[in-house]
PDB file of C-alpha atoms in Angstrom:
ATOM      1  CA  MET A 161     -64.375  92.929 159.467  1.00 42.00           C
ATOM      2  CA  SER A 162     -67.349  90.922 158.271  1.00 42.00           C
ATOM      3  CA  SER A 163     -68.309  90.975 154.613  1.00 43.00           C
ATOM      4  CA  ARG A 164     -71.585  92.770 155.368  1.00 43.00           C
ATOM      5  CA  PHE A 165     -69.562  95.980 156.006  1.00 41.00           C
ATOM      6  CA  ALA A 166     -67.214  95.677 153.042  1.00 44.00           C
ATOM      7  CA  GLY A 167     -67.557  98.597 150.633  1.00 45.00           C
ATOM      8  CA  LYS A 168     -70.084 100.379 152.831  1.00 43.00           C
ATOM      9  CA  GLY A 169     -67.759 103.041 154.281  1.00 45.00           C
ATOM     10  CA  ALA A 170     -67.472 101.259 157.603  1.00 43.00           C
ATOM     11  CA  CYS A 171     -64.329 101.781 159.637  1.00 43.00           C
ATOM     12  CA  ALA A 172     -62.948 101.285 163.111  1.00 43.00           C
ATOM     13  CA  ARG A 173     -64.578 104.550 164.227  1.00 42.00           C
ATOM     14  CA  CYS A 174     -68.024 103.031 163.622  1.00 41.00           C
ATOM     15  CA  PHE A 175     -67.381 100.143 165.936  1.00 42.00           C
ATOM     16  CA  SER A 176     -65.908 102.272 168.712  1.00 42.00           C
ATOM     17  CA  GLY A 177     -69.009 104.447 169.079  1.00 44.00           C
ATOM     18  CA  PHE A 178     -67.691 107.390 167.040  1.00 44.00           C
ATOM     19  CA  PRO A 179     -70.755 109.441 166.003  1.00 47.00           C
ATOM     20  CA  THR A 180     -70.597 108.933 162.249  1.00 45.00           C
ATOM     21  CA  SER A 181     -69.698 106.242 159.767  1.00 45.00           C
ATOM     22  CA  GLY A 182     -68.298 106.831 156.301  1.00 47.00           C
ATOM     23  CA  PHE A 183     -71.697 107.792 154.774  1.00 50.00           C
ATOM     24  CA  GLY A 184     -72.973 110.084 157.519  1.00 52.00           C
ATOM     25  CA  ARG A 185     -75.175 107.427 159.099  1.00 54.00           C
ATOM     26  CA  ARG A 186     -74.912 107.074 162.826  1.00 52.00           C
ATOM     27  CA  PRO A 187     -73.972 103.618 163.956  1.00 53.00           C
ATOM     28  CA  ARG A 188     -76.533 101.889 166.115  1.00 57.00           C
ATOM     29  CA  ILE A 189     -75.188 101.733 169.644  1.00 54.00           C
ATOM     30  CA  LYS A 190     -77.151  99.521 172.010  1.00 57.00           C
ATOM     31  CA  GLY A 191     -78.708 101.583 174.796  1.00 57.00           C
ATOM     32  CA  ALA A 192     -77.920 104.952 173.165  1.00 54.00           C
ATOM     33  CA  THR A 193     -80.685 107.459 172.461  1.00 57.00           C
ATOM     34  CA  GLU A 194     -80.911 108.905 168.956  1.00 56.00           C
ATOM     35  CA  GLY A 195     -78.768 112.042 168.671  1.00 57.00           C
ATOM     36  CA  HIS A 196     -77.182 111.596 172.109  1.00 57.00           C
ATOM     37  CA  ILE A 197     -73.513 110.739 172.454  1.00 58.00           C
ATOM     38  CA  GLU A 198     -71.972 109.781 175.769  1.00 60.00           C
ATOM     39  CA  HIS A 199     -68.495 111.242 176.257  1.00 57.00           C
ATOM     40  CA  ALA A 200     -65.843 109.692 178.426  1.00 58.00           C
ATOM     41  CA  SER A 201     -64.688 111.810 181.314  1.00 60.00           C
ATOM     42  CA  ILE A 202     -61.628 113.758 180.173  1.00 61.00           C
ATOM     43  CA  SER A 203     -59.564 115.835 182.569  1.00 62.00           C
ATOM     44  CA  THR A 204     -59.284 119.475 181.491  1.00 70.00           C
ATOM     45  CA  ALA A 205     -55.818 119.831 183.020  1.00 69.00           C
ATOM     46  CA  PRO A 206     -53.122 118.419 180.719  1.00 72.00           C
ATOM     47  CA  ALA A 207     -50.818 115.833 182.216  1.00 86.00           C
ATOM     48  CA  PHE A 208     -47.814 117.683 180.781  1.00 86.00           C
ATOM     49  CA  GLY A 209     -46.843 121.106 179.493  1.00 90.00           C
ATOM     50  CA  ILE A 210     -44.770 122.643 176.722  1.00 92.00           C
ATOM     51  CA  ALA A 211     -41.660 122.625 178.936  1.00 93.00           C
ATOM     52  CA  ASP A 212     -42.009 118.841 179.248  1.00 93.00           C
ATOM     53  CA  VAL A 213     -42.232 118.491 175.456  1.00 93.00           C
ATOM     54  CA  ILE A 214     -39.188 120.731 174.944  1.00 92.00           C
ATOM     55  CA  THR A 215     -37.226 118.712 177.513  1.00 93.00           C
ATOM     56  CA  LYS A 216     -38.184 115.427 175.834  1.00 93.00           C
ATOM     57  CA  VAL A 217     -37.279 116.671 172.333  1.00 92.00           C
ATOM     58  CA  SER A 218     -34.009 118.138 173.625  1.00 91.00           C
ATOM     59  CA  GLN A 219     -33.053 114.801 175.177  1.00 92.00           C
ATOM     60  CA  VAL A 220     -33.647 112.998 171.886  1.00 90.00           C
ATOM     61  CA  ALA A 221     -31.980 115.672 169.717  1.00 90.00           C
ATOM     62  CA  PHE A 222     -29.043 116.651 171.897  1.00 88.00           C
ATOM     63  CA  GLY A 223     -28.628 113.851 174.433  1.00 88.00           C
ATOM     64  CA  LYS A 224     -26.151 111.948 172.287  1.00 85.00           C
ATOM     65  CA  PRO A 225     -22.480 112.625 171.493  1.00 82.00           C
ATOM     66  CA  LEU A 226     -23.321 113.544 167.880  1.00 85.00           C
ATOM     67  CA  VAL A 227     -26.008 115.965 166.678  1.00 87.00           C
ATOM     68  CA  THR A 228     -27.724 115.315 163.336  1.00 87.00           C
ATOM     69  CA  ASN A 229     -26.984 117.554 160.341  1.00 84.00           C
ATOM     70  CA  VAL A 230     -30.455 119.075 160.553  1.00 84.00           C
ATOM     71  CA  LEU A 231     -29.828 120.465 164.055  1.00 89.00           C
ATOM     72  CA  ARG A 232     -26.052 120.980 164.102  1.00 89.00           C
ATOM     73  CA  GLY A 233     -26.329 124.380 162.377  1.00 88.00           C
ATOM     74  CA  HIS A 234     -28.608 125.617 165.158  1.00 90.00           C
ATOM     75  CA  VAL A 235     -26.082 124.486 167.757  1.00 90.00           C
ATOM     76  CA  ALA A 236     -23.212 126.267 165.966  1.00 91.00           C
ATOM     77  CA  GLU A 237     -25.301 129.445 165.604  1.00 93.00           C
ATOM     78  CA  ALA A 238     -26.313 129.339 169.282  1.00 93.00           C
ATOM     79  CA  ILE A 239     -22.650 129.145 170.290  1.00 93.00           C
ATOM     80  CA  ILE A 240     -21.839 132.118 168.047  1.00 95.00           C
ATOM     81  CA  ALA A 241     -24.875 134.025 169.386  1.00 96.00           C
ATOM     82  CA  LEU A 242     -23.690 133.575 172.964  1.00 96.00           C
ATOM     83  CA  ALA A 243     -20.291 134.990 171.959  1.00 96.00           C
ATOM     84  CA  LEU A 244     -21.604 137.939 169.872  1.00 96.00           C
ATOM     85  CA  GLU A 245     -24.751 139.141 171.626  1.00 94.00           C
ATOM     86  CA  PRO A 246     -25.853 141.841 172.368  1.00 95.00           C
ATOM     87  CA  GLU A 247     -23.860 143.681 169.652  1.00 96.00           C
ATOM     88  CA  TRP A 248     -25.096 141.234 167.008  1.00 96.00           C
ATOM     89  CA  THR A 249     -28.658 139.997 166.422  1.00 94.00           C
ATOM     90  CA  TRP A 250     -29.221 136.320 165.668  1.00 95.00           C
ATOM     91  CA  CYS A 251     -31.626 136.527 162.723  1.00 91.00           C
ATOM     92  CA  SER A 252     -31.256 133.205 160.912  1.00 87.00           C
ATOM     93  CA  ALA A 253     -34.319 131.506 159.458  1.00 80.00           C
ATOM     94  CA  ASP A 254     -35.180 129.117 156.649  1.00 75.00           C
ATOM     95  CA  TYR A 255     -33.693 130.454 153.416  1.00 71.00           C
ATOM     96  CA  ALA A 256     -32.105 133.412 155.212  1.00 79.00           C
ATOM     97  CA  GLY A 257     -29.064 134.786 153.405  1.00 79.00           C
ATOM     98  CA  TRP A 258     -27.209 135.379 156.680  1.00 86.00           C
ATOM     99  CA  ASP A 259     -27.420 134.406 160.318  1.00 91.00           C
ATOM    100  CA  PHE A 260     -26.366 137.517 162.260  1.00 94.00           C
ATOM    101  CA  GLU A 261     -26.677 141.263 161.739  1.00 93.00           C
ATOM    102  CA  ARG A 262     -25.010 144.185 163.422  1.00 95.00           C
ATOM    103  CA  ALA A 263     -26.572 147.667 163.788  1.00 95.00           C
ATOM    104  CA  ASP A 264     -24.163 149.089 161.166  1.00 94.00           C
ATOM    105  CA  GLY A 265     -25.526 146.634 158.548  1.00 89.00           C
ATOM    106  CA  LEU A 266     -22.653 144.147 158.659  1.00 91.00           C
ATOM    107  CA  ARG A 267     -23.882 140.586 158.189  1.00 88.00           C
ATOM    108  CA  LEU A 268     -22.432 137.251 159.186  1.00 91.00           C
ATOM    109  CA  GLU A 269     -23.202 133.822 157.791  1.00 88.00           C
ATOM    110  CA  VAL A 270     -22.180 130.859 159.931  1.00 90.00           C
ATOM    111  CA  LYS A 271     -20.904 127.724 158.203  1.00 87.00           C
ATOM    112  CA  GLN A 272     -20.340 124.420 159.941  1.00 87.00           C
ATOM    113  CA  SER A 273     -19.400 120.888 159.033  1.00 85.00           C
ATOM    114  CA  ALA A 274     -18.522 117.747 160.979  1.00 85.00           C
ATOM    115  CA  ALA A 275     -16.017 114.970 160.410  1.00 85.00           C
ATOM    116  CA  MET A 276     -18.189 112.518 162.349  1.00 84.00           C
ATOM    117  CA  GLN A 277     -21.829 111.979 161.419  1.00 82.00           C
ATOM    118  CA  SER A 278     -24.729 110.637 163.481  1.00 82.00           C
ATOM    119  CA  TRP A 279     -24.972 107.701 161.072  1.00 81.00           C
ATOM    120  CA  SER A 280     -22.210 105.213 160.344  1.00 77.00           C
ATOM    121  CA  THR A 281     -20.005 106.412 157.487  1.00 77.00           C
ATOM    122  CA  GLY A 282     -16.960 104.197 157.981  1.00 82.00           C
ATOM    123  CA  LYS A 283     -14.592 107.151 157.523  1.00 86.00           C
ATOM    124  CA  PRO A 284     -14.486 110.833 158.522  1.00 87.00           C
ATOM    125  CA  SER A 285     -16.438 113.246 156.322  1.00 83.00           C
ATOM    126  CA  LYS A 286     -14.601 116.008 154.498  1.00 84.00           C
ATOM    127  CA  ALA A 287     -15.393 119.536 155.706  1.00 81.00           C
ATOM    128  CA  ILE A 288     -16.915 121.445 152.774  1.00 81.00           C
ATOM    129  CA  PHE A 289     -18.099 125.056 152.849  1.00 77.00           C
ATOM    130  CA  ASP A 290     -19.766 126.911 149.978  1.00 77.00           C
ATOM    131  CA  VAL A 291     -18.554 130.510 150.127  1.00 76.00           C
ATOM    132  CA  ALA A 292     -19.137 131.519 146.509  1.00 80.00           C
ATOM    133  CA  ALA A 293     -20.498 134.978 145.672  1.00 81.00           C
ATOM    134  CA  ARG A 294     -24.301 135.160 145.522  1.00 82.00           C
ATOM    135  CA  THR A 295     -26.613 136.828 143.023  1.00 85.00           C
ATOM    136  CA  GLY A 296     -29.217 137.680 145.656  1.00 84.00           C
ATOM    137  CA  TYR A 297     -30.961 136.545 148.793  1.00 79.00           C
ATOM    138  CA  TRP A 298     -34.405 135.644 150.145  1.00 78.00           C
ATOM    139  CA  GLU A 299     -36.164 138.316 152.172  1.00 76.00           C
ATOM    140  CA  GLY A 300     -38.455 136.798 154.783  1.00 73.00           C
ATOM    141  CA  GLY A 301     -38.115 133.428 153.067  1.00 72.00           C
ATOM    142  CA  THR A 302     -40.537 134.403 150.278  1.00 80.00           C
ATOM    143  CA  GLU A 303     -39.212 137.345 148.244  1.00 83.00           C
ATOM    144  CA  TRP A 304     -36.077 137.042 146.098  1.00 86.00           C
ATOM    145  CA  ILE A 305     -33.896 140.172 146.181  1.00 84.00           C
ATOM    146  CA  ALA A 306     -31.503 140.209 143.228  1.00 89.00           C
ATOM    147  CA  LYS A 307     -28.421 141.819 144.743  1.00 84.00           C
ATOM    148  CA  GLU A 308     -24.876 140.598 144.378  1.00 82.00           C
ATOM    149  CA  GLY A 309     -23.150 139.900 147.643  1.00 71.00           C
ATOM    150  CA  ARG A 310     -20.890 137.884 149.892  1.00 66.00           C
ATOM    151  CA  LYS A 311     -17.717 138.871 148.064  1.00 50.00           C
ATOM    152  CA  ARG A 312     -15.540 138.964 151.158  1.00 51.00           C
ATOM    153  CA  CYS A 313     -15.085 135.785 153.078  1.00 46.00           C
ATOM    154  CA  VAL A 314     -13.546 135.085 156.437  1.00 49.00           C
ATOM    155  CA  LYS A 315     -13.314 131.422 157.320  1.00 48.00           C
ATOM    156  CA  ALA A 316     -13.504 130.325 160.920  1.00 49.00           C
ATOM    157  CA  ALA A 317     -14.149 126.766 161.962  1.00 46.00           C
ATOM    158  CA  LEU A 318     -15.735 125.324 165.056  1.00 47.00           C
ATOM    159  CA  SER A 319     -14.475 121.861 165.789  1.00 46.00           C
ATOM    160  CA  GLY A 320     -15.482 119.484 168.445  1.00 46.00           C
TER     161      GLY A 320
END
């Protein structure tokens, strides 16, 4: 950028014909009429759809032998959901106190761990599960309900 633009709010948008510079002045574009902006022809039909995006993300997230820690819980819960539905409802969410509910009020929290990680650790990871009693839970991810719970624990492990 030449020194004549330094400190004047100029940016790459100004030089590409974008309608405003940093100070609200319109850049002078040779052959353009004042107040008139020529737009490039843009197709209204997208070249791809949401299914294409989901497929692409799925390939990146699940197309490898190991699934990252961030997504592995979803995979474990999906496996459990396929085994328990329709009697159980998969209701997990961020900060949810449990992952499945049954019509009679029984709740299930899925725990998972993996010996192998998606990054190099040099040795297998130890499976650790926190099953301590709780003093409450988050309702809808925003409201804390102070209610003691999770006193009974049944451990079941998925390995793979």
